[in-house]
Short mmCIF file of C-alpha atoms (C1' of nucleotides) in Angstrom, two decimals:
data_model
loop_
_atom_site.label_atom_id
_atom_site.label_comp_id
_atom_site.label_asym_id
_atom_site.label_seq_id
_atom_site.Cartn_x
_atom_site.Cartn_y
_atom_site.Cartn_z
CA UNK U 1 26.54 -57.94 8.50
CA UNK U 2 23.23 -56.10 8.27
CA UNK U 3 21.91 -57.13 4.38
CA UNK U 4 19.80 -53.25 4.73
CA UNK U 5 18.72 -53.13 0.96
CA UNK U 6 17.68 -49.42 2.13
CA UNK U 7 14.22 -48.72 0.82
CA UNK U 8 14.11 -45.75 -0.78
CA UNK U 9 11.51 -43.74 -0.82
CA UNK U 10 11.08 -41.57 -4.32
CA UNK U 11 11.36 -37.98 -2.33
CA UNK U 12 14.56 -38.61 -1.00
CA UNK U 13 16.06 -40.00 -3.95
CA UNK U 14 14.92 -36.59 -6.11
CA UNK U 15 16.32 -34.62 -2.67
CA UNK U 16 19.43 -36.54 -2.87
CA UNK U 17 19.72 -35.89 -6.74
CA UNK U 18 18.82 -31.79 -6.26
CA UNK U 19 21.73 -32.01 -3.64
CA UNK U 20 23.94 -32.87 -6.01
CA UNK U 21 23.24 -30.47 -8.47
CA UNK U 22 23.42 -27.69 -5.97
CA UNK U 23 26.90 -29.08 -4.09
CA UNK U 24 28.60 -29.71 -8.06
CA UNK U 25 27.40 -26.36 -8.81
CA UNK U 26 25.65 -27.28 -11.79
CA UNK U 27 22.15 -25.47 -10.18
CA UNK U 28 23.54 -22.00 -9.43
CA UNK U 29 22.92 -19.63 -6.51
CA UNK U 30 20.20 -17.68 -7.09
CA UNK U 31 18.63 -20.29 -9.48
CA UNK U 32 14.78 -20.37 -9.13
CA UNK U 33 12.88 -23.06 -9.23
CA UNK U 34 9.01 -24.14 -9.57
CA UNK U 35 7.56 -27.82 -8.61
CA UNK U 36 5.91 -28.12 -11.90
CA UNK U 37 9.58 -27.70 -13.67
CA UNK U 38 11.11 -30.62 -11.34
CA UNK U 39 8.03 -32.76 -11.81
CA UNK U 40 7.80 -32.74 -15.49
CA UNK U 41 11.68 -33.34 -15.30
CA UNK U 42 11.64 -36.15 -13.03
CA UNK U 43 8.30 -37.60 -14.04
CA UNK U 44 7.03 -37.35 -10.67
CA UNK U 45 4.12 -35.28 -9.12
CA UNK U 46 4.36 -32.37 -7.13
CA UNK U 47 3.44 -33.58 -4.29
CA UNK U 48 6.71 -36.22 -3.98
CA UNK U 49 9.29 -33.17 -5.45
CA UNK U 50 7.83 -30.52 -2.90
CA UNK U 51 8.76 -33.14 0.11
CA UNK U 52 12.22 -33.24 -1.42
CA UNK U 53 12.43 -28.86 -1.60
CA UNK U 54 11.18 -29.12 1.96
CA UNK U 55 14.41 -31.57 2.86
CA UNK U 56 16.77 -28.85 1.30
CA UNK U 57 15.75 -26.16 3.10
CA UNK U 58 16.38 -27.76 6.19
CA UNK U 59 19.65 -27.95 4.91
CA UNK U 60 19.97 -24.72 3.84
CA UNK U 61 20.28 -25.23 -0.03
CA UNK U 62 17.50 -24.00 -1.03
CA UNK U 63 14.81 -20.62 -0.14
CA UNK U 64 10.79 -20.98 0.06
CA UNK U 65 9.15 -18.11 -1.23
CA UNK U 66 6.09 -18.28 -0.43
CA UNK U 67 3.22 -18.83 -3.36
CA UNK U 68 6.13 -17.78 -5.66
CA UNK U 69 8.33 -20.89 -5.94
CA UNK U 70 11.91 -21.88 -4.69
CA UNK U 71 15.05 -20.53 -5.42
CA UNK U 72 18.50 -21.68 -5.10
CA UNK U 73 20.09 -20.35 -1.69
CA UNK U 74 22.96 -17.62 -1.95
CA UNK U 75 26.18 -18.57 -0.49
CA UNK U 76 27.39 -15.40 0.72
CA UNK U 77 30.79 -14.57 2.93
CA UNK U 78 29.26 -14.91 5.89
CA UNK U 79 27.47 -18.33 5.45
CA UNK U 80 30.72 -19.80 4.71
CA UNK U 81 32.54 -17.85 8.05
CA UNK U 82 29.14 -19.11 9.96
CA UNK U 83 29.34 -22.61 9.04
CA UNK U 84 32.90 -22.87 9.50
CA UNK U 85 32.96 -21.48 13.04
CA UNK U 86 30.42 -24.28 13.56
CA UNK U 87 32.31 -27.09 12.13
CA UNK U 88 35.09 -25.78 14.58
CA UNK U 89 32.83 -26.09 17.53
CA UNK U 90 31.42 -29.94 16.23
CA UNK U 91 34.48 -31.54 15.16
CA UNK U 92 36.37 -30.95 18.13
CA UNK U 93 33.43 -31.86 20.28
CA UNK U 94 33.96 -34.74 17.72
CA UNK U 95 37.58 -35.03 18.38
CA UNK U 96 37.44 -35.19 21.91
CA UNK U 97 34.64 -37.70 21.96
CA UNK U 98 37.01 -40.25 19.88
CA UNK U 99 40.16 -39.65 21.83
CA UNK U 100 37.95 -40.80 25.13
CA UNK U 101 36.77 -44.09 23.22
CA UNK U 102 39.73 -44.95 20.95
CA UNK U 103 40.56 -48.37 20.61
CA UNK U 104 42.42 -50.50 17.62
CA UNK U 105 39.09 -50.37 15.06
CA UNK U 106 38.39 -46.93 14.94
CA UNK U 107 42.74 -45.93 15.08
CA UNK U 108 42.53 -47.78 11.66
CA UNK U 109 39.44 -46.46 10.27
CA UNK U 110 40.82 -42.92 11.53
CA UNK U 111 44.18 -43.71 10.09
CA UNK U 112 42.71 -44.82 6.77
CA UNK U 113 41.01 -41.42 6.13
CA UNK U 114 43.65 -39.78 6.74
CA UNK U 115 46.35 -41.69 4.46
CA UNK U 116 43.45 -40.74 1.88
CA UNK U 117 43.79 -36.97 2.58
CA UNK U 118 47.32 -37.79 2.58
CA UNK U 119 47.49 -39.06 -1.03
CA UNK U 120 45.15 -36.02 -2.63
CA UNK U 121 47.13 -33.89 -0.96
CA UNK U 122 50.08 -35.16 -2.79
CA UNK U 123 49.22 -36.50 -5.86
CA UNK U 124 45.52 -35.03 -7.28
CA UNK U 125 43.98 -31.62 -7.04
CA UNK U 126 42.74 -29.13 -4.57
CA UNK U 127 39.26 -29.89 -5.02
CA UNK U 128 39.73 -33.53 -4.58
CA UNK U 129 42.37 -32.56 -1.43
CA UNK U 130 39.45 -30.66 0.23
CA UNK U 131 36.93 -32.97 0.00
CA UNK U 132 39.38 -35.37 1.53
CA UNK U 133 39.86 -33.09 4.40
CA UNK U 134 35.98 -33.02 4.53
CA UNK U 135 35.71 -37.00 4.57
CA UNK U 136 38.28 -36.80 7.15
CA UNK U 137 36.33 -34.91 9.40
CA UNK U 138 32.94 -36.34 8.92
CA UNK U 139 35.02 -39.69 10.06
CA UNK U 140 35.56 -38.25 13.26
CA UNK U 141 32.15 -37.13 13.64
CA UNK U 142 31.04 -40.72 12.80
CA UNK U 143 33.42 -42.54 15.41
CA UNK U 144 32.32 -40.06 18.08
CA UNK U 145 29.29 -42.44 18.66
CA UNK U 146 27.48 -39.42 18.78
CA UNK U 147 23.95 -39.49 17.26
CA UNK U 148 22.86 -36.38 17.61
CA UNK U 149 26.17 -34.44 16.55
CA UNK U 150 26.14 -36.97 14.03
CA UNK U 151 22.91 -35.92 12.29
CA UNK U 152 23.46 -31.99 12.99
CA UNK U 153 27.03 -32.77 11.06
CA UNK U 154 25.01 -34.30 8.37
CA UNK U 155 22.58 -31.56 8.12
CA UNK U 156 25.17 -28.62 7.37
CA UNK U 157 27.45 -31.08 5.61
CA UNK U 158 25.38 -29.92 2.21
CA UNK U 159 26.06 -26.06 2.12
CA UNK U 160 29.90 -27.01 3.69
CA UNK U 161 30.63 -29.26 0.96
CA UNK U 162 29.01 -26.23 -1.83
CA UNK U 163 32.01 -24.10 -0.64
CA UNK U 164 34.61 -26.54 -0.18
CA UNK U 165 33.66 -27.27 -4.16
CA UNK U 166 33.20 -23.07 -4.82
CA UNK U 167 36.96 -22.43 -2.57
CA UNK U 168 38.84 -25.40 -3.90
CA UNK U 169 41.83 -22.73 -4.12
CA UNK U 170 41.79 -23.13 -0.64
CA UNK U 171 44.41 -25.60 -0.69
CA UNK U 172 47.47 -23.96 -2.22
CA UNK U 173 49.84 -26.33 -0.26
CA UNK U 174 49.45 -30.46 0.10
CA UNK U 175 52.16 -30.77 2.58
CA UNK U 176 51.02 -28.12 5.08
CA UNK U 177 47.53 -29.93 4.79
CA UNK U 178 49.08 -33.19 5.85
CA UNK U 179 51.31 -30.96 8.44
CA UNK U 180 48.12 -29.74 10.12
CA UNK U 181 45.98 -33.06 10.37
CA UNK U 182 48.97 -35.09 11.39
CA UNK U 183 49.02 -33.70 15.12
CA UNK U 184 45.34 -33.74 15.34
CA UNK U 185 45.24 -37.12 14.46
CA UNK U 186 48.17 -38.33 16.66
CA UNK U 187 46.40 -36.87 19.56
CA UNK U 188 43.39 -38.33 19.30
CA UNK U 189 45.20 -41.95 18.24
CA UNK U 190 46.92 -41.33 21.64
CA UNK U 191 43.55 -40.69 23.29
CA UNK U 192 44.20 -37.25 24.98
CA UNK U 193 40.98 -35.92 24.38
CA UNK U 194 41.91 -32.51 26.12
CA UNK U 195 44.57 -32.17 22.95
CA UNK U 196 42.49 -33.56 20.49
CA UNK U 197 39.76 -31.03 21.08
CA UNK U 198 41.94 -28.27 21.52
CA UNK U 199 43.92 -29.03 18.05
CA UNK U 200 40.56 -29.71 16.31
CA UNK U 201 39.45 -26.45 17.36
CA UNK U 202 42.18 -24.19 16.35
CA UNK U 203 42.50 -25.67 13.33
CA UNK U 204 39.40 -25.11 11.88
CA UNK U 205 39.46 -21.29 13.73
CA UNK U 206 42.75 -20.56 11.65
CA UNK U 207 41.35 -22.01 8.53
CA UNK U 208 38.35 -19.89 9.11
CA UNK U 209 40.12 -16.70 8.12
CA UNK U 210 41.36 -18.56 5.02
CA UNK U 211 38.68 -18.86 3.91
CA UNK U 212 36.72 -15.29 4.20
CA UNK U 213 39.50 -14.21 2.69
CA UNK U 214 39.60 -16.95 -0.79
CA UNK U 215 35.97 -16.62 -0.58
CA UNK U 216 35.90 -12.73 -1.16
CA UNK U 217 37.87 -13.39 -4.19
CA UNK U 218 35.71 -15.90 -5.69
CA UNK U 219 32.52 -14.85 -4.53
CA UNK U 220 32.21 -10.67 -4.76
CA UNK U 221 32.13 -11.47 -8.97
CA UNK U 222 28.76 -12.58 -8.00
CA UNK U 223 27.10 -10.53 -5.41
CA UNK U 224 27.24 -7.41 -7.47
CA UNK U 225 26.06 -9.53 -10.43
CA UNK U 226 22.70 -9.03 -8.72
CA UNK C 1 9.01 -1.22 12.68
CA UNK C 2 7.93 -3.90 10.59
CA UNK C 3 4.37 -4.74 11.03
CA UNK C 4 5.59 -8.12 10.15
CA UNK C 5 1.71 -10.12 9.83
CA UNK C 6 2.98 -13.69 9.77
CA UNK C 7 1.12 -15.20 7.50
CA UNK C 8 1.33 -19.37 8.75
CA UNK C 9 0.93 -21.58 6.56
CA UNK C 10 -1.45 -24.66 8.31
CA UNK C 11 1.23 -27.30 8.16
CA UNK C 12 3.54 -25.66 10.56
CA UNK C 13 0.87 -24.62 13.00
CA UNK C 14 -0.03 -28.08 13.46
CA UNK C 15 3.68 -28.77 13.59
CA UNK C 16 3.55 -25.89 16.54
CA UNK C 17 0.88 -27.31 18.33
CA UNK C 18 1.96 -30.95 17.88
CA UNK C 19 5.28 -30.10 19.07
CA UNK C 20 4.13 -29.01 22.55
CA UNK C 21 1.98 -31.57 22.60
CA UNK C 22 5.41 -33.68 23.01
CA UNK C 23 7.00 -31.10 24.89
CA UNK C 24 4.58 -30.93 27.72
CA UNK C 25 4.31 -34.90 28.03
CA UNK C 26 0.95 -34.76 26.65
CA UNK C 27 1.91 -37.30 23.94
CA UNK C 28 4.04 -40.00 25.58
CA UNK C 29 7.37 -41.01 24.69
CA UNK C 30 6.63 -44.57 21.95
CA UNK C 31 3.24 -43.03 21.50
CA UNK C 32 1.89 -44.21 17.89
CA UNK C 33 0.76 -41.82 15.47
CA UNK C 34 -1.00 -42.06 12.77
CA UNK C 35 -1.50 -39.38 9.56
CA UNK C 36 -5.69 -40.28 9.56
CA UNK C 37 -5.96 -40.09 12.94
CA UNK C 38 -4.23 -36.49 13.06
CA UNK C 39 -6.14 -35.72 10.07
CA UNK C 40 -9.35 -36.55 11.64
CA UNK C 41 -8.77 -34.70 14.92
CA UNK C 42 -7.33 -31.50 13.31
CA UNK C 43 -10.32 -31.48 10.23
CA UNK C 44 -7.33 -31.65 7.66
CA UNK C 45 -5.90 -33.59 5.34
CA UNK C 46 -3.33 -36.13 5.42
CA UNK C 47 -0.89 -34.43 3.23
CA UNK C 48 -0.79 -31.46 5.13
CA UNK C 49 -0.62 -33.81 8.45
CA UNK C 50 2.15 -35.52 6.69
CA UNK C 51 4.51 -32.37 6.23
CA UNK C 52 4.20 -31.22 10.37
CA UNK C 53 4.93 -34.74 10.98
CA UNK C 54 8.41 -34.68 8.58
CA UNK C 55 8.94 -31.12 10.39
CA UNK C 56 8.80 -33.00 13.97
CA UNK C 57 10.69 -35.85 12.46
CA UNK C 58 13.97 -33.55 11.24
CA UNK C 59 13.65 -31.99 15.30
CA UNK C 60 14.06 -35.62 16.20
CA UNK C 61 10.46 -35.55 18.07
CA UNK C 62 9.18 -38.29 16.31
CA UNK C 63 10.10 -41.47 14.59
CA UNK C 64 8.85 -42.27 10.95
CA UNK C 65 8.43 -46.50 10.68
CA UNK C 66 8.19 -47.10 6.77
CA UNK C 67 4.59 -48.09 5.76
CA UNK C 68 3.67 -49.06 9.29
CA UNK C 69 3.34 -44.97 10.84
CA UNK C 70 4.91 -42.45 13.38
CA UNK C 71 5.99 -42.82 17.12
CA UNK C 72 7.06 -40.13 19.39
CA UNK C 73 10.43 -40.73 19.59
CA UNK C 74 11.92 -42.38 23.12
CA UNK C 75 14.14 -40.24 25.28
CA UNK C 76 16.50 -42.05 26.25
CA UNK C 77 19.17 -40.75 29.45
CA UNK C 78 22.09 -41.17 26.52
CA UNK C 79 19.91 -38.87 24.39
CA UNK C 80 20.03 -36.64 27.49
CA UNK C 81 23.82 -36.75 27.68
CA UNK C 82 24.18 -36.40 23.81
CA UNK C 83 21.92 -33.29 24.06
CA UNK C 84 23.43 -31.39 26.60
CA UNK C 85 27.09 -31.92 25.34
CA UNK C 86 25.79 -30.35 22.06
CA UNK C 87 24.27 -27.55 24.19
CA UNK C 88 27.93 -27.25 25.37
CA UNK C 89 29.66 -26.89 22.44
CA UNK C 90 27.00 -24.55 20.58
CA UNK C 91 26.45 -21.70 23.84
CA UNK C 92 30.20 -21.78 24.33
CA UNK C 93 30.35 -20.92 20.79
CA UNK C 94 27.35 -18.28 20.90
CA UNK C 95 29.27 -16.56 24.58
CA UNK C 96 32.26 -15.99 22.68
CA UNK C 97 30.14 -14.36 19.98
CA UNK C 98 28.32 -12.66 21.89
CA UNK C 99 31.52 -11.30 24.43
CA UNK C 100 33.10 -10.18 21.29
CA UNK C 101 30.32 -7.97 19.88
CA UNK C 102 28.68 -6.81 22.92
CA UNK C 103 27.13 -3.32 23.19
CA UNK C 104 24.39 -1.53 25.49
CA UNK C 105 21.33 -3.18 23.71
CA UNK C 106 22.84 -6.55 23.86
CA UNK C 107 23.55 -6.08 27.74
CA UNK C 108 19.91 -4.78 28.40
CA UNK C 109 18.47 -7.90 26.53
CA UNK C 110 20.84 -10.10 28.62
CA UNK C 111 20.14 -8.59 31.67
CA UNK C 112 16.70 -8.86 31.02
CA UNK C 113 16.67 -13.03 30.29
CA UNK C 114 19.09 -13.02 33.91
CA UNK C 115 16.48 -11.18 36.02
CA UNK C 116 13.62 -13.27 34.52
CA UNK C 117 15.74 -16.10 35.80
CA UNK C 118 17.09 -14.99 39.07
CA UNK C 119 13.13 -14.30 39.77
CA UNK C 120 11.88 -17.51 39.15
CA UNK C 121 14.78 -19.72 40.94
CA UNK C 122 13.97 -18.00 43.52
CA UNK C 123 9.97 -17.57 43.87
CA UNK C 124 9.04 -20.49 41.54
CA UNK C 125 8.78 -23.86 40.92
CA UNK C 126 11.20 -25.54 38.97
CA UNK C 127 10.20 -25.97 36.19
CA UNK C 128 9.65 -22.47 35.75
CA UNK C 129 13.11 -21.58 36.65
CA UNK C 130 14.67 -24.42 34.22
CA UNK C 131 12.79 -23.06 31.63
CA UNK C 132 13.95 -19.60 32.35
CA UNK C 133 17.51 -21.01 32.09
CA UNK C 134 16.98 -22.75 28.66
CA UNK C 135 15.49 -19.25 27.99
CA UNK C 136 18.75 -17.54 29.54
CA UNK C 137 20.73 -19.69 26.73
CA UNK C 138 18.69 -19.32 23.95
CA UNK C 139 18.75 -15.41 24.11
CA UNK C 140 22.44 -15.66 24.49
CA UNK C 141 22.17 -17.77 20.98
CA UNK C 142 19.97 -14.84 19.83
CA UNK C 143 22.39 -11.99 20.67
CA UNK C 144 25.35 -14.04 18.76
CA UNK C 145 23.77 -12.99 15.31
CA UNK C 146 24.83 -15.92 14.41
CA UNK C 147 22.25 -17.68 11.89
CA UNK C 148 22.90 -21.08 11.29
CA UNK C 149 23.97 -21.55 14.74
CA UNK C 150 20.86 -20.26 15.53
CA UNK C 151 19.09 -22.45 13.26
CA UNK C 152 20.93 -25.56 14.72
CA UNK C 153 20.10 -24.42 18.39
CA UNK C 154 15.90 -24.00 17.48
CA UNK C 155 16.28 -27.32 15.53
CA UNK C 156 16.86 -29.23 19.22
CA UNK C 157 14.92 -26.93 21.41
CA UNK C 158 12.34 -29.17 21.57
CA UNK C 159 14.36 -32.12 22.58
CA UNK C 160 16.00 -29.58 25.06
CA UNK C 161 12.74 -28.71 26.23
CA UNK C 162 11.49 -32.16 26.70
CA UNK C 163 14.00 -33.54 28.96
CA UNK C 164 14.15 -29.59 30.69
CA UNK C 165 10.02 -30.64 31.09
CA UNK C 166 10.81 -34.36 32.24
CA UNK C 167 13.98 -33.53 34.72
CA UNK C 168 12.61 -30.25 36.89
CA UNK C 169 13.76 -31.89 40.09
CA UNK C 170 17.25 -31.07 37.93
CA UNK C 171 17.20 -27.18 40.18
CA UNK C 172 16.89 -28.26 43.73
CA UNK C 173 18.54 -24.92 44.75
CA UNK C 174 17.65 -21.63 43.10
CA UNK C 175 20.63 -19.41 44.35
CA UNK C 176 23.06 -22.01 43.19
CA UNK C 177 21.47 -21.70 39.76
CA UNK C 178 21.67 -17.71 39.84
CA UNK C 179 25.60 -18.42 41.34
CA UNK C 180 26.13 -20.62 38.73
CA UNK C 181 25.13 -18.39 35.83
CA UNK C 182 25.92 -14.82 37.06
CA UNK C 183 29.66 -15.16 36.06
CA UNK C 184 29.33 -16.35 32.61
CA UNK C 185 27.00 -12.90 32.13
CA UNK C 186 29.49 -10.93 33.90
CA UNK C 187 32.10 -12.09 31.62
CA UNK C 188 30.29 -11.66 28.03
CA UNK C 189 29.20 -8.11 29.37
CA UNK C 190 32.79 -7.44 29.84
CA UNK C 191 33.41 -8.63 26.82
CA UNK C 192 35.74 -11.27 27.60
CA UNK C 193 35.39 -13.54 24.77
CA UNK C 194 37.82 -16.24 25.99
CA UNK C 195 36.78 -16.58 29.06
CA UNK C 196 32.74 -16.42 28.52
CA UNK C 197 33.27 -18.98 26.16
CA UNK C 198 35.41 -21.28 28.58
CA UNK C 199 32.90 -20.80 31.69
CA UNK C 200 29.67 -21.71 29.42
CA UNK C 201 31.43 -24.75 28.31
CA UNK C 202 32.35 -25.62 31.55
CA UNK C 203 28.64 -24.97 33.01
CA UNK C 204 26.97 -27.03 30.75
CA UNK C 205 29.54 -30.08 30.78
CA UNK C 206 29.02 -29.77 34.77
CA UNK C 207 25.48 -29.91 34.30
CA UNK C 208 25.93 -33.09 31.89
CA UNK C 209 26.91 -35.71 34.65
CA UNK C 210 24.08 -33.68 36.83
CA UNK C 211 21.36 -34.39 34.29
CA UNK C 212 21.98 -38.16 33.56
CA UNK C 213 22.03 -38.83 37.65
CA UNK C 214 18.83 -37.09 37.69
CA UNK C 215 17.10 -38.42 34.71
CA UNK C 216 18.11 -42.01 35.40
CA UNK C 217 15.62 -42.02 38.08
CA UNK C 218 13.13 -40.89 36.46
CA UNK C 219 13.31 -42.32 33.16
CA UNK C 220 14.37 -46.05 34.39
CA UNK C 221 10.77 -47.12 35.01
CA UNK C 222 9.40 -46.39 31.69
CA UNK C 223 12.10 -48.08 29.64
CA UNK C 224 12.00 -51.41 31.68
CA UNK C 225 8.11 -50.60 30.86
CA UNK C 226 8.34 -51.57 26.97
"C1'" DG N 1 2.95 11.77 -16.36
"C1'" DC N 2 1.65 9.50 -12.16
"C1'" DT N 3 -1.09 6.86 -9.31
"C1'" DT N 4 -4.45 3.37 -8.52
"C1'" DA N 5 -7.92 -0.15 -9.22
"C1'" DG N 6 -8.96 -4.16 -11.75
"C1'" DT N 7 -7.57 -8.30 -14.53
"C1'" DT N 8 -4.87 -12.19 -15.70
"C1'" DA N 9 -1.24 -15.64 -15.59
"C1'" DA N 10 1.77 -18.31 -12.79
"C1'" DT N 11 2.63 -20.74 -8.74
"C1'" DT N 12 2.07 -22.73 -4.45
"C1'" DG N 13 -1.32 -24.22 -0.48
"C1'" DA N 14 -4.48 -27.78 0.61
"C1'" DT N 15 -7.45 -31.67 -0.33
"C1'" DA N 16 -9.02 -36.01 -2.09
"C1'" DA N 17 -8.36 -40.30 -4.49
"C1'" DC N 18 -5.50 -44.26 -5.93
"C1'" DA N 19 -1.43 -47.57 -5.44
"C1'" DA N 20 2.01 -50.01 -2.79
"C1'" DT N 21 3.50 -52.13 1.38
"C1'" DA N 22 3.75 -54.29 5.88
"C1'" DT N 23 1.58 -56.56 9.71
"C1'" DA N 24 -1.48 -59.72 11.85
"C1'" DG N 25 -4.58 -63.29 11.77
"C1'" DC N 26 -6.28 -67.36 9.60
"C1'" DT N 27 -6.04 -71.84 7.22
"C1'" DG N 28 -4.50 -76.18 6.18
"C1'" DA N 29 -0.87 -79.60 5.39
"C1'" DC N 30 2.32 -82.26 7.88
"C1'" DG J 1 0.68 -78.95 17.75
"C1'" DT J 2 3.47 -76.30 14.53
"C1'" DC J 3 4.76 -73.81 10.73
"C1'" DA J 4 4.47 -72.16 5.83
"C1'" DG J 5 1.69 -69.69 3.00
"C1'" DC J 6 -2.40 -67.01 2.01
"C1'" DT J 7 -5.59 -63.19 2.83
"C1'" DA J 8 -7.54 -59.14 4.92
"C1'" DT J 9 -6.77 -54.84 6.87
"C1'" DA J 10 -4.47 -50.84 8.27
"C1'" DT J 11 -1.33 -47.49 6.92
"C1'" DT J 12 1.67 -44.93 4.28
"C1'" DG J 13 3.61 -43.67 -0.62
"C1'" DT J 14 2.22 -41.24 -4.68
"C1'" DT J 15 -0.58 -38.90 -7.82
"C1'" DA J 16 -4.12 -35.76 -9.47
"C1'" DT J 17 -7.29 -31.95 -8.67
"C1'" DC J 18 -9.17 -27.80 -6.71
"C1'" DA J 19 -8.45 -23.35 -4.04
"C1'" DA J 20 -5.79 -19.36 -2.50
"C1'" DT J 21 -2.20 -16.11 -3.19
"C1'" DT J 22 1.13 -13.39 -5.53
"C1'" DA J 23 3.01 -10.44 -9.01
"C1'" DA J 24 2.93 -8.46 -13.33
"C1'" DC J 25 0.27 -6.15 -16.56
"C1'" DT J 26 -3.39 -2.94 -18.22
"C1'" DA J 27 -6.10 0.90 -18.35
"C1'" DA J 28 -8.77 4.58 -16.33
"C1'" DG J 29 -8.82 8.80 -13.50
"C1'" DC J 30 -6.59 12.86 -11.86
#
DNA sequence: GCTTAGTTAATTGATAACAATATAGCTGAC
DNA sequence: GTCAGCTATATTGTTATCAATTAACTAAGC
């Protein structure tokens, strides 16, 4: 057991705070921002809060506009089509990769997200039920063994959790959630990877659609706002 | 036409012209870096050296050692493998995009990017033609209008590009290149999502198993080396 | 009234200085 | 001789300051 005590460096502890804020919502779209505002906020100096800005917009979260500040990224329609068709294409790169290397460790680490998805899907509410389906997913990436998908899924995984939290609609029905995973996860428990990747990628193609179209309800209040 | 200017800021230039300095070998793989000795070389200061270095670092070109400096990264043949099978997924993904929105001025740009390559497989070094492949790719990424994939795909072109620079005995036959790739254009021009996106999967998986034979020759030496 | 040049306030771009940390080499007890 | 602890040095982490740029405002000219 690796004692890490993770050393912390102040920028990415403010980034990791900002994150939050954005993901929960509680910074809106469209929300602008100036270093000077953070700093005085934080009780930090510029310098460490505009390394931290700089980690967000790698992510996506946030706009640089230049000698004028930062703003808050839009989520629009198609950022939330975009990113899904690219969690489609990762997670069942993701899926396959696990079905090739399963053995009894990562069946129970696999199985243990799911029954988690399972019980939101049952017993709490949609948000919580998405974000279940989310950890679900980033489990696969994980037990891929795959760095560099791992880090790509990590990158994106700010502005997909910010809709999952906007569309938590999304999930009108816990049993067809559970219906869908199941034979994803049964494949790749089974180790046919050709399945598993197949599955993984349909899945998230369907729920694509979905989404545009729970998005366009929640989201077109907004871009006329402007 | 917009007379766009691009105004760069100094940061990412030196980010630009550190970057190729990786790219083209000129700074070796375990390298050590250090933010004074950048700072010296460039006639700028640290904090600006700093930011190109945390740019690099998010492309994966260099590593970041807490207190103690920077390192261009190793390449390792599983980074190779890694690499390419994202490639996979992501260009299968940009195919089908492409296939399904294709239209004269898309075909004239990909037509373009398959000339440039049939031309140097067959005149050229290889080098020249590899690069014109990765090129071949990354217009096809272009064409998807597709942002954040194309994002993702600039975010590891330089790793791309490394191992493309380190592995140019990869092409030992030009007209097997052109063979290999002419389908997969014929297909998106015809607009045949499902299958463009099935053959560029296919290609680039192929060329997976091809790489790491060809890379572990040349890369053995240098990490028995450390 | 409309345009345009100049002015000012706000904000980042870039630099320089100070503080914290890790490594390596030295010293001395055992 | 070896190893724990100390110290010096190199290097980054953080802060504070100066410079450059933008955008909004103002007023003069037509």
């Amino acid at each position: 057991m690796e004692e890490q005590l993770e050393r912390r460096t102040l920028d990415t502890q403010t980034a990791d705070l900002l994150r939050n804020q954005i993901i929960s919502g509680k910074l809106g779209a469209g929300e602008r921002l100036t270093e000077v505002q953070i700093a005085d906020q934080f009780q930090l100096s510029r310098g460490t809060i505009r390394s931290a800005l700089q980690e967000l917009k790698k992510e996506g979260l946030v706009d640089q506009l230049p000698y004028r500040g930062w703003a808050v990224s839009e989520l629009t329609i198609r950022d939330a089509f975009e990113l899904q068709s690219l969690r489609s294409a990762l997670e069942a790169l993701a899926a396959k990769l696990v079905a090739q290397t399963i053995d009894d460790t990562k069946k129970k680490r696999l199985n243990a997200a799911f029954s988690q998805l399972c019980l939101k899907a049952k017993s709490s509410n949609a948000r919580e039920a998405a974000v279940a389906d989310y950890d679900l997913h980033f489990c696969t990436v994980q037990l891929s063994g795959h760095k560099h998908l791992f880090d790509m899924y990590k990158l994106m995984g700010g502005q997909v959790q910010r809709y999952i939290y906007e569309a938590n609609m999304l999930v009108e029905n816990g049993d067809e959630l559970i219906a869908q995973h199941a034979p994803i996860i049964d494949a790749i428990a089974s180790g046919d990877a050709k399945k598993s990747e197949q599955l993984a990628y349909e899945h998230n193609e369907k729920e694509g659609h979905k989404l545009v179209d729970c998005l366009e309800g929640a989201l077109i209040k907004r871009a006329t706002k402007r």
